Tab-separated table of C-alpha atoms and ligand atoms in Angstrom:
chain	number	residue	atom	x	y	z
A	1	MET	CA	-34.879	-41.235	73.754
A	2	ARG	CA	-33.572	-37.964	72.363
A	3	SER	CA	-29.952	-39.040	71.998
A	4	GLU	CA	-27.917	-41.800	73.570
A	5	ALA	CA	-24.573	-43.524	73.395
A	6	ARG	CA	-25.348	-47.248	73.332
A	7	ILE	CA	-22.550	-49.251	74.869
A	8	ASP	CA	-22.224	-52.911	73.966
A	9	LEU	CA	-20.663	-54.395	77.095
A	10	GLN	CA	-20.377	-57.811	75.489
A	11	ALA	CA	-18.148	-56.204	72.862
A	12	ILE	CA	-15.894	-54.856	75.638
A	13	ARG	CA	-15.718	-58.308	77.263
A	14	ASP	CA	-14.956	-59.961	73.940
A	15	ASN	CA	-12.385	-57.324	72.983
A	16	VAL	CA	-10.497	-57.845	76.231
A	17	ARG	CA	-10.606	-61.595	75.668
A	18	ALA	CA	-9.205	-61.098	72.161
A	19	LEU	CA	-6.440	-58.859	73.535
A	20	ALA	CA	-5.622	-61.381	76.272
A	21	ASP	CA	-5.364	-64.070	73.588
A	22	ARG	CA	-2.854	-61.915	71.734
A	23	ALA	CA	-0.763	-61.125	74.806
A	24	ALA	CA	2.492	-62.997	74.393
A	25	GLY	CA	4.240	-65.206	76.890
A	26	GLY	CA	1.466	-65.171	79.446
A	27	ALA	CA	1.396	-61.371	79.732
A	28	GLN	CA	-1.731	-60.145	81.477
A	29	VAL	CA	-4.023	-57.323	80.371
A	30	MET	CA	-4.295	-53.961	82.096
A	31	ALA	CA	-7.443	-52.483	80.544
A	32	VAL	CA	-7.189	-48.702	80.449
A	33	VAL	CA	-10.423	-47.080	81.633
A	34	LYS	CA	-9.305	-43.445	81.915
A	35	ALA	CA	-11.447	-40.591	80.626
A	36	ASP	CA	-14.700	-42.248	81.625
A	37	GLY	CA	-13.692	-45.458	79.925
A	38	TYR	CA	-12.829	-43.571	76.720
A	39	GLY	CA	-16.333	-42.090	76.940
A	40	HIS	CA	-18.037	-45.467	77.390
A	41	GLY	CA	-18.740	-45.056	81.123
A	42	LEU	CA	-16.047	-45.735	83.720
A	43	LEU	CA	-17.628	-48.351	85.949
A	44	PRO	CA	-19.592	-50.434	83.440
A	45	SER	CA	-16.522	-50.499	81.193
A	46	ALA	CA	-14.249	-51.445	84.097
A	47	ARG	CA	-16.575	-54.252	85.161
A	48	ALA	CA	-16.938	-55.567	81.619
A	49	ALA	CA	-13.157	-55.459	81.133
A	50	VAL	CA	-12.610	-57.488	84.299
A	51	GLU	CA	-15.319	-59.946	83.224
A	52	GLY	CA	-13.472	-60.255	79.910
A	53	GLY	CA	-10.290	-61.215	81.707
A	54	ALA	CA	-8.464	-57.978	82.486
A	55	ALA	CA	-6.209	-58.704	85.475
A	56	TRP	CA	-5.412	-55.012	85.982
A	57	LEU	CA	-7.135	-51.686	85.325
A	58	GLY	CA	-5.350	-48.464	84.406
A	59	CYS	CA	-6.402	-44.855	84.908
A	60	ALA	CA	-4.766	-41.477	84.388
A	61	PHE	CA	-5.995	-39.719	87.525
A	62	LEU	CA	-6.421	-40.699	91.152
A	63	GLU	CA	-10.118	-39.879	91.334
A	64	GLU	CA	-10.757	-42.269	88.456
A	65	ALA	CA	-8.965	-45.038	90.312
A	66	LEU	CA	-10.719	-44.237	93.583
A	67	ALA	CA	-14.097	-44.366	91.842
A	68	VAL	CA	-13.227	-47.838	90.559
A	69	ARG	CA	-12.256	-48.929	94.069
A	70	ALA	CA	-15.353	-47.348	95.611
A	71	ALA	CA	-17.465	-49.434	93.235
A	72	GLY	CA	-15.981	-52.562	94.790
A	73	LEU	CA	-13.597	-53.556	92.012
A	74	ASP	CA	-10.536	-54.823	93.833
A	75	VAL	CA	-8.271	-55.840	90.957
A	76	PRO	CA	-4.788	-54.291	90.867
A	77	LEU	CA	-5.173	-50.755	89.633
A	78	LEU	CA	-2.699	-48.109	88.453
A	79	ALA	CA	-3.151	-44.320	88.304
A	80	TRP	CA	-0.272	-42.624	86.528
A	81	LEU	CA	-0.613	-38.877	86.621
A	82	VAL	CA	-0.449	-36.899	89.866
A	83	THR	CA	0.360	-33.264	90.564
A	84	PRO	CA	2.057	-31.641	93.563
A	85	GLY	CA	-0.279	-31.141	96.498
A	86	GLU	CA	-2.702	-33.904	95.560
A	87	ASP	CA	-3.777	-35.953	98.546
A	88	LEU	CA	-2.205	-39.341	97.902
A	89	ALA	CA	-3.337	-40.926	101.168
A	90	PRO	CA	-6.708	-42.176	99.864
A	91	ALA	CA	-4.938	-43.935	96.995
A	92	VAL	CA	-2.392	-45.529	99.326
A	93	GLU	CA	-5.203	-46.620	101.651
A	94	ALA	CA	-7.188	-48.049	98.752
A	95	GLY	CA	-4.177	-50.028	97.550
A	96	VAL	CA	-4.009	-48.125	94.276
A	97	ASP	CA	-0.649	-48.303	92.527
A	98	VAL	CA	0.527	-44.789	91.733
A	99	GLY	CA	2.935	-43.854	88.969
A	100	ALA	CA	6.031	-41.912	90.035
A	101	TYR	CA	8.109	-39.941	87.540
A	102	ASP	CA	10.610	-38.227	89.825
A	103	VAL	CA	12.018	-38.258	93.342
A	104	ALA	CA	9.582	-35.572	94.542
A	105	GLN	CA	6.609	-37.768	93.600
A	106	LEU	CA	8.275	-40.741	95.239
A	107	GLU	CA	8.761	-38.726	98.433
A	108	ALA	CA	5.155	-37.562	98.380
A	109	LEU	CA	4.084	-41.206	98.185
A	110	ALA	CA	6.434	-42.142	101.034
A	111	ALA	CA	4.899	-39.321	103.096
A	112	ALA	CA	1.405	-40.639	102.339
A	113	ALA	CA	2.588	-44.066	103.442
A	114	ARG	CA	3.819	-42.679	106.768
A	115	ALA	CA	0.535	-40.786	107.225
A	116	THR	CA	-1.600	-43.852	106.603
A	117	GLY	CA	0.636	-46.496	108.108
A	118	ARG	CA	0.448	-48.473	104.883
A	119	THR	CA	3.064	-49.262	102.288
A	120	ALA	CA	2.576	-47.222	99.125
A	121	ARG	CA	2.504	-49.244	95.907
A	122	VAL	CA	4.593	-47.323	93.413
A	123	GLN	CA	5.204	-47.873	89.723
A	124	LEU	CA	8.249	-46.038	88.387
A	125	LYS	CA	7.962	-44.660	84.875
A	126	VAL	CA	10.942	-44.199	82.612
A	127	ASP	CA	10.746	-41.830	79.664
A	128	THR	CA	12.080	-43.942	76.807
A	129	GLY	CA	11.490	-41.320	74.133
A	130	LEU	CA	7.981	-39.878	74.276
A	131	SER	CA	9.247	-36.925	76.333
A	132	ARG	CA	5.986	-36.770	78.238
A	133	GLY	CA	5.808	-38.337	81.706
A	134	GLY	CA	8.567	-40.380	83.292
A	135	ALA	CA	12.198	-39.978	84.290
A	136	THR	CA	14.732	-39.421	81.539
A	137	PRO	CA	17.391	-42.118	81.194
A	138	ALA	CA	19.791	-39.604	82.782
A	139	ASP	CA	17.592	-39.228	85.886
A	140	TRP	CA	16.516	-42.877	86.034
A	141	PRO	CA	19.404	-44.279	88.139
A	142	ASP	CA	18.777	-41.684	90.884
A	143	LEU	CA	15.048	-42.420	90.881
A	144	CYS	CA	15.734	-46.144	91.160
A	145	ALA	CA	18.217	-45.583	93.977
A	146	ALA	CA	15.753	-43.386	95.889
A	147	ALA	CA	13.033	-45.980	95.375
A	148	ALA	CA	15.264	-48.789	96.620
A	149	LYS	CA	16.019	-46.745	99.732
A	150	ALA	CA	12.331	-46.023	100.367
A	151	GLU	CA	11.586	-49.694	99.828
A	152	ALA	CA	14.212	-50.664	102.393
A	153	GLY	CA	12.512	-48.278	104.830
A	154	GLY	CA	9.207	-50.059	104.277
A	155	GLU	CA	7.454	-46.956	102.996
A	156	VAL	CA	7.029	-47.979	99.409
A	157	ARG	CA	6.953	-51.132	97.395
A	158	VAL	CA	8.013	-50.742	93.763
A	159	THR	CA	5.385	-52.875	92.081
A	160	GLY	CA	6.080	-51.841	88.520
A	161	VAL	CA	8.467	-50.335	86.003
A	162	TRP	CA	6.905	-49.042	82.841
A	163	SER	CA	7.052	-46.704	79.869
A	164	HIS	CA	4.922	-45.554	76.939
A	165	PHE	CA	5.419	-45.458	73.162
A	166	ALA	CA	5.485	-42.273	71.110
A	167	PHE	CA	4.142	-43.804	67.906
A	168	ALA	CA	0.900	-45.543	68.771
A	169	ASP	CA	-0.049	-45.683	65.112
A	170	GLY	CA	3.430	-46.144	63.715
A	171	GLY	CA	3.136	-49.865	63.355
A	172	PRO	CA	5.525	-52.382	64.835
A	173	ASP	CA	8.451	-51.363	62.669
A	174	HIS	CA	8.623	-47.660	63.419
A	175	PRO	CA	12.288	-46.876	64.194
A	176	VAL	CA	11.432	-44.729	67.236
A	177	ASN	CA	9.537	-47.679	68.713
A	178	GLY	CA	12.615	-49.811	68.232
A	179	ARG	CA	14.790	-47.274	70.041
A	180	GLN	CA	12.283	-47.014	72.880
A	181	ARG	CA	12.332	-50.768	73.354
A	182	ALA	CA	16.118	-50.693	73.686
A	183	VAL	CA	16.003	-47.816	76.179
A	184	PHE	CA	13.354	-49.682	78.182
A	185	ALA	CA	15.429	-52.844	78.294
A	186	GLU	CA	18.361	-50.823	79.615
A	187	ALA	CA	16.182	-49.083	82.202
A	188	LEU	CA	15.021	-52.481	83.447
A	189	GLU	CA	18.629	-53.493	83.964
A	190	VAL	CA	19.346	-50.288	85.871
A	191	ALA	CA	16.324	-50.950	88.091
A	192	ASP	CA	17.469	-54.505	88.651
A	193	ARG	CA	20.986	-53.408	89.605
A	194	ALA	CA	19.413	-50.965	92.086
A	195	GLY	CA	17.788	-53.977	93.709
A	196	LEU	CA	14.245	-53.346	92.510
A	197	ARG	CA	12.126	-56.432	91.807
A	198	PRO	CA	8.894	-55.119	90.261
A	199	GLU	CA	5.897	-57.431	89.945
A	200	VAL	CA	5.134	-56.067	86.496
A	201	ARG	CA	7.098	-54.490	83.667
A	202	HIS	CA	4.963	-52.964	80.942
A	203	LEU	CA	5.288	-50.949	77.778
A	204	ALA	CA	2.661	-51.958	75.209
A	205	ASN	CA	-0.311	-49.741	74.318
A	206	SER	CA	-3.065	-51.061	72.027
A	207	ALA	CA	-0.965	-50.795	68.891
A	208	ALA	CA	1.923	-52.721	70.429
A	209	THR	CA	-0.471	-55.235	71.972
A	210	LEU	CA	-1.871	-55.936	68.499
A	211	THR	CA	1.355	-55.848	66.528
A	212	ALA	CA	4.525	-56.163	68.646
A	213	PRO	CA	4.556	-59.255	70.883
A	214	ASP	CA	8.180	-58.644	71.905
A	215	THR	CA	6.995	-55.585	73.871
A	216	HIS	CA	4.472	-57.414	76.033
A	217	TYR	CA	6.641	-58.192	79.081
A	218	ASP	CA	4.386	-58.988	82.078
A	219	LEU	CA	1.470	-56.767	81.175
A	220	VAL	CA	-0.024	-55.106	78.117
A	221	ARG	CA	-1.797	-51.803	78.603
A	222	PRO	CA	-4.421	-51.419	75.861
A	223	GLY	CA	-6.988	-48.659	75.941
A	224	VAL	CA	-8.691	-47.832	72.681
A	225	SER	CA	-8.778	-51.455	71.514
A	226	VAL	CA	-10.712	-52.445	74.664
A	227	TYR	CA	-13.511	-50.386	73.159
A	228	GLY	CA	-13.124	-52.045	69.781
A	229	LEU	CA	-11.279	-49.319	67.920
A	230	CYS	CA	-8.146	-50.101	65.953
A	231	PRO	CA	-5.149	-47.799	66.441
A	232	VAL	CA	-3.394	-49.069	63.311
A	233	PRO	CA	-6.064	-48.572	60.627
A	234	GLN	CA	-3.415	-48.904	57.925
A	235	LEU	CA	-2.847	-52.491	59.094
A	236	GLY	CA	-6.452	-53.587	59.373
A	237	THR	CA	-9.980	-52.933	60.515
A	238	PRO	CA	-11.125	-53.718	64.064
A	239	ARG	CA	-12.640	-56.930	62.715
A	240	ASP	CA	-9.276	-57.979	61.254
A	241	PHE	CA	-7.917	-57.859	64.824
A	242	GLY	CA	-10.921	-59.605	66.367
A	243	LEU	CA	-12.311	-56.366	67.805
A	244	ARG	CA	-15.772	-54.841	67.708
A	245	PRO	CA	-16.557	-51.131	68.313
A	246	ALA	CA	-18.586	-50.899	71.513
A	247	MET	CA	-20.192	-47.479	71.124
A	248	THR	CA	-23.108	-46.466	68.904
A	249	LEU	CA	-24.060	-42.792	69.019
A	250	ALA	CA	-27.720	-42.392	68.132
A	251	SER	CA	-30.159	-39.517	68.051
A	252	THR	CA	-33.726	-38.830	66.967
A	253	VAL	CA	-35.132	-36.458	64.387
A	254	ALA	CA	-36.795	-33.717	66.436
A	255	LEU	CA	-38.592	-31.903	63.593
A	256	THR	CA	-38.993	-32.009	59.846
A	257	LYS	CA	-40.202	-29.244	57.560
A	258	ARG	CA	-40.428	-28.351	53.882
A	259	VAL	CA	-38.510	-25.258	52.832
A	260	PRO	CA	-38.282	-23.508	49.468
A	261	ALA	CA	-35.310	-23.687	47.112
A	262	GLY	CA	-32.547	-21.307	48.083
A	263	SER	CA	-33.150	-21.479	51.841
A	264	GLY	CA	-30.037	-20.753	53.872
A	265	VAL	CA	-29.602	-23.458	56.523
A	266	SER	CA	-28.102	-23.133	60.037
A	267	TYR	CA	-25.666	-20.474	61.277
A	268	LEU	CA	-23.916	-18.479	58.551
A	269	HIS	CA	-26.024	-20.205	55.861
A	270	ARG	CA	-23.158	-22.479	54.937
A	271	HIS	CA	-25.728	-24.758	53.293
A	272	ARG	CA	-28.372	-23.574	50.875
A	273	THR	CA	-31.155	-25.794	49.518
A	274	SER	CA	-30.812	-26.339	45.798
A	275	ARG	CA	-34.551	-27.009	45.439
A	276	GLU	CA	-37.639	-27.325	47.585
A	277	SER	CA	-36.516	-29.732	50.245
A	278	THR	CA	-37.233	-31.414	53.565
A	279	LEU	CA	-34.979	-30.460	56.455
A	280	ALA	CA	-34.577	-32.711	59.487
A	281	LEU	CA	-33.396	-31.299	62.798
A	282	VAL	CA	-31.088	-33.525	64.891
A	283	PRO	CA	-30.707	-32.588	68.586
A	284	LEU	CA	-26.964	-33.182	69.022
A	285	GLY	CA	-24.306	-30.513	68.761
A	286	TYR	CA	-20.736	-29.689	69.539
A	287	ALA	CA	-21.543	-29.556	73.253
A	288	ASP	CA	-22.427	-33.237	72.852
A	289	GLY	CA	-19.226	-34.054	71.036
A	290	VAL	CA	-20.215	-33.620	67.399
A	291	PRO	CA	-17.157	-31.717	66.220
A	292	ARG	CA	-17.994	-28.277	64.821
A	293	ASN	CA	-15.512	-29.133	62.087
A	294	ALA	CA	-18.108	-31.641	60.922
A	295	THR	CA	-19.985	-28.656	59.482
A	296	SER	CA	-21.085	-29.630	55.949
A	297	THR	CA	-18.881	-32.759	56.082
A	298	GLY	CA	-19.917	-35.123	58.875
A	299	GLN	CA	-22.010	-38.081	57.793
A	300	VAL	CA	-24.852	-39.857	59.555
A	301	GLN	CA	-27.206	-42.683	58.718
A	302	LEU	CA	-30.946	-41.905	58.582
A	303	ASN	CA	-33.533	-44.365	57.288
A	304	GLY	CA	-30.937	-46.471	55.563
A	305	VAL	CA	-29.218	-43.592	53.773
A	306	ARG	CA	-25.909	-41.855	54.478
A	307	ARG	CA	-26.451	-38.128	54.687
A	308	THR	CA	-24.046	-35.241	55.095
A	309	ILE	CA	-24.680	-32.608	57.761
A	310	ALA	CA	-26.213	-29.524	56.113
A	311	GLY	CA	-24.242	-26.477	57.189
A	312	THR	CA	-22.993	-25.463	60.594
A	313	VAL	CA	-22.973	-27.833	63.559
A	314	CYS	CA	-24.458	-25.770	66.421
A	315	MET	CA	-24.001	-26.246	70.153
A	316	ASP	CA	-27.102	-28.436	70.579
A	317	GLN	CA	-28.226	-29.374	67.100
A	318	PHE	CA	-27.534	-29.772	63.412
A	319	VAL	CA	-29.684	-30.040	60.294
A	320	LEU	CA	-29.924	-32.619	57.512
A	321	ASP	CA	-31.225	-31.748	54.046
A	322	VAL	CA	-33.015	-34.931	52.970
A	323	GLY	CA	-34.516	-33.616	49.720
A	324	ASP	CA	-37.735	-35.458	48.946
A	325	ASP	CA	-36.989	-38.533	51.048
A	326	GLU	CA	-39.581	-39.719	53.537
A	327	VAL	CA	-38.296	-38.666	56.918
A	328	ALA	CA	-40.414	-37.982	59.987
A	329	ALA	CA	-39.882	-36.588	63.429
A	330	GLY	CA	-38.991	-39.509	65.684
A	331	ASP	CA	-36.884	-41.327	63.094
A	332	GLU	CA	-33.578	-42.671	64.380
A	333	VAL	CA	-30.289	-41.084	63.331
A	334	LEU	CA	-27.051	-43.047	63.726
A	335	LEU	CA	-23.911	-40.931	63.916
A	336	PHE	CA	-21.463	-43.777	64.315
A	337	GLY	CA	-21.329	-47.370	65.468
A	338	PRO	CA	-19.814	-50.701	64.513
A	339	GLY	CA	-21.091	-50.191	60.961
A	340	ASP	CA	-23.650	-53.017	60.945
A	341	ALA	CA	-26.502	-50.855	59.644
A	342	GLY	CA	-24.314	-49.053	57.156
A	343	GLU	CA	-23.690	-46.243	59.624
A	344	PRO	CA	-20.289	-44.574	59.719
A	345	THR	CA	-17.746	-45.766	62.273
A	346	ALA	CA	-15.850	-43.557	64.700
A	347	ALA	CA	-12.851	-44.272	62.472
A	348	ASP	CA	-14.781	-42.862	59.474
A	349	TRP	CA	-15.524	-39.693	61.446
A	350	ALA	CA	-11.909	-39.395	62.493
A	351	GLU	CA	-10.605	-39.810	58.974
A	352	LEU	CA	-13.023	-37.228	57.616
A	353	LEU	CA	-12.107	-34.698	60.290
A	354	GLY	CA	-8.359	-35.213	60.420
A	355	THR	CA	-8.290	-36.645	63.918
A	356	ILE	CA	-8.259	-40.082	65.568
A	357	ASP	CA	-11.218	-42.170	66.658
A	358	TYR	CA	-9.978	-41.893	70.250
A	359	GLU	CA	-11.094	-38.259	70.176
A	360	ILE	CA	-14.441	-39.008	68.540
A	361	VAL	CA	-15.556	-41.391	71.311
A	362	THR	CA	-13.994	-39.618	74.308
A	363	ARG	CA	-15.524	-36.254	73.462
A	364	VAL	CA	-19.131	-37.475	73.509
A	365	GLY	CA	-20.542	-35.037	76.034
A	366	ALA	CA	-21.934	-35.546	79.504
A	367	ARG	CA	-25.444	-34.619	78.271
A	368	VAL	CA	-25.590	-37.799	76.229
A	369	PRO	CA	-26.745	-40.690	78.420
A	370	ARG	CA	-24.706	-43.870	78.168
A	371	VAL	CA	-27.045	-46.820	77.840
A	372	HIS	CA	-25.257	-50.072	78.621
A	373	ARG	CA	-26.437	-53.341	77.123
B	1	LIG	C1	-3.913	-43.882	77.271
B	1	LIG	C2	-2.765	-44.677	77.641
B	1	LIG	C3	-2.682	-46.035	77.294
B	1	LIG	C4	-3.638	-46.706	76.334
B	1	LIG	O1	-3.273	-46.318	75.026
B	1	LIG	P1	-4.104	-46.869	73.762
B	1	LIG	O2	-3.392	-46.320	72.577
B	1	LIG	O3	-5.486	-46.310	73.923
B	1	LIG	O4	-4.076	-48.332	73.844
B	1	LIG	C5	-1.664	-46.784	77.827
B	1	LIG	N1	-0.744	-46.212	78.624
B	1	LIG	C6	-0.759	-44.898	78.949
B	1	LIG	C7	0.302	-44.338	79.809
B	1	LIG	C8	-1.758	-44.084	78.448
B	1	LIG	O5	-1.756	-42.779	78.746
């Protein structure tokens, strides 16, 4: 092993079970597996989520959903971001629910239905205040009317109505979240008056799944929490919410050497040894997802000690200055994990670097093998 991302599939199963336990009023769980299962591996994560009780799976892009289908997972599955000209027929044929944000997308799905001879399963998204995907409240009645017409023609079936929060980390009481809930409730009434009878209405991301039961409707749509990360760190650790981080990023010391005091270390000599010292070379770099901003700040665990990266993070490697500690080539380096061995967590990395743990786990590069246990 040079480097690997160890994925604890039991943690994913248990996390989904914990989220299902939290889902209010019998709401089911749609486990979000976009972006290669938040970096944890699409198919193993999807399987583990289903084993843990996820009734639905959610993806951003069609090819993610089709890969899930091709692997034989036949749970209901939503893909929510399509662009003009994408071939929607394979998704319609595979029974993938596709998100529609405007009438043009709805028509493209109806055309794919005619081409395949199958009814397209469509989930209409309303923009309740994120101003990202979805129809604005002003455009929503027309979208619902067009969908009802297409439904009457047998081309589409509106299986869902859904929206997404702007403040994932704002906690349950953020005023924008409150406004979005009200807009969503209104949009549901508009859809109902248009004659739409969706199987599922859904709004809650991880944060709302963990903290706002009145947003759970028929389905909660957690992503990051499936992988054991907590989107509301100000309200508690993963453990406080019954979650366990599923990814451990590990590497191996490739080389050690003694260098004299005053040695400039790594590009631009941003670190200089204060005395004769042992340097340890770690074969992971920014191409593998170690942020270059972690230069001289990122922390790792090596032989039971937290150590700060010495100088610049390079594309393939970084250096640790371990002083006079006993470190040998072949020793294990833990970048982040659940924290059991005293290693940092992805949340620690995120806090140090001014980002969110979502980005820390999803950016682990394709060169790093995922090892599922
Ligand atoms: C990514 C995403 C989610 C999951 O969000 P988390 O904060 O990771 O729980 C849910 N819904 C949509 C539309 C998303 O894009």
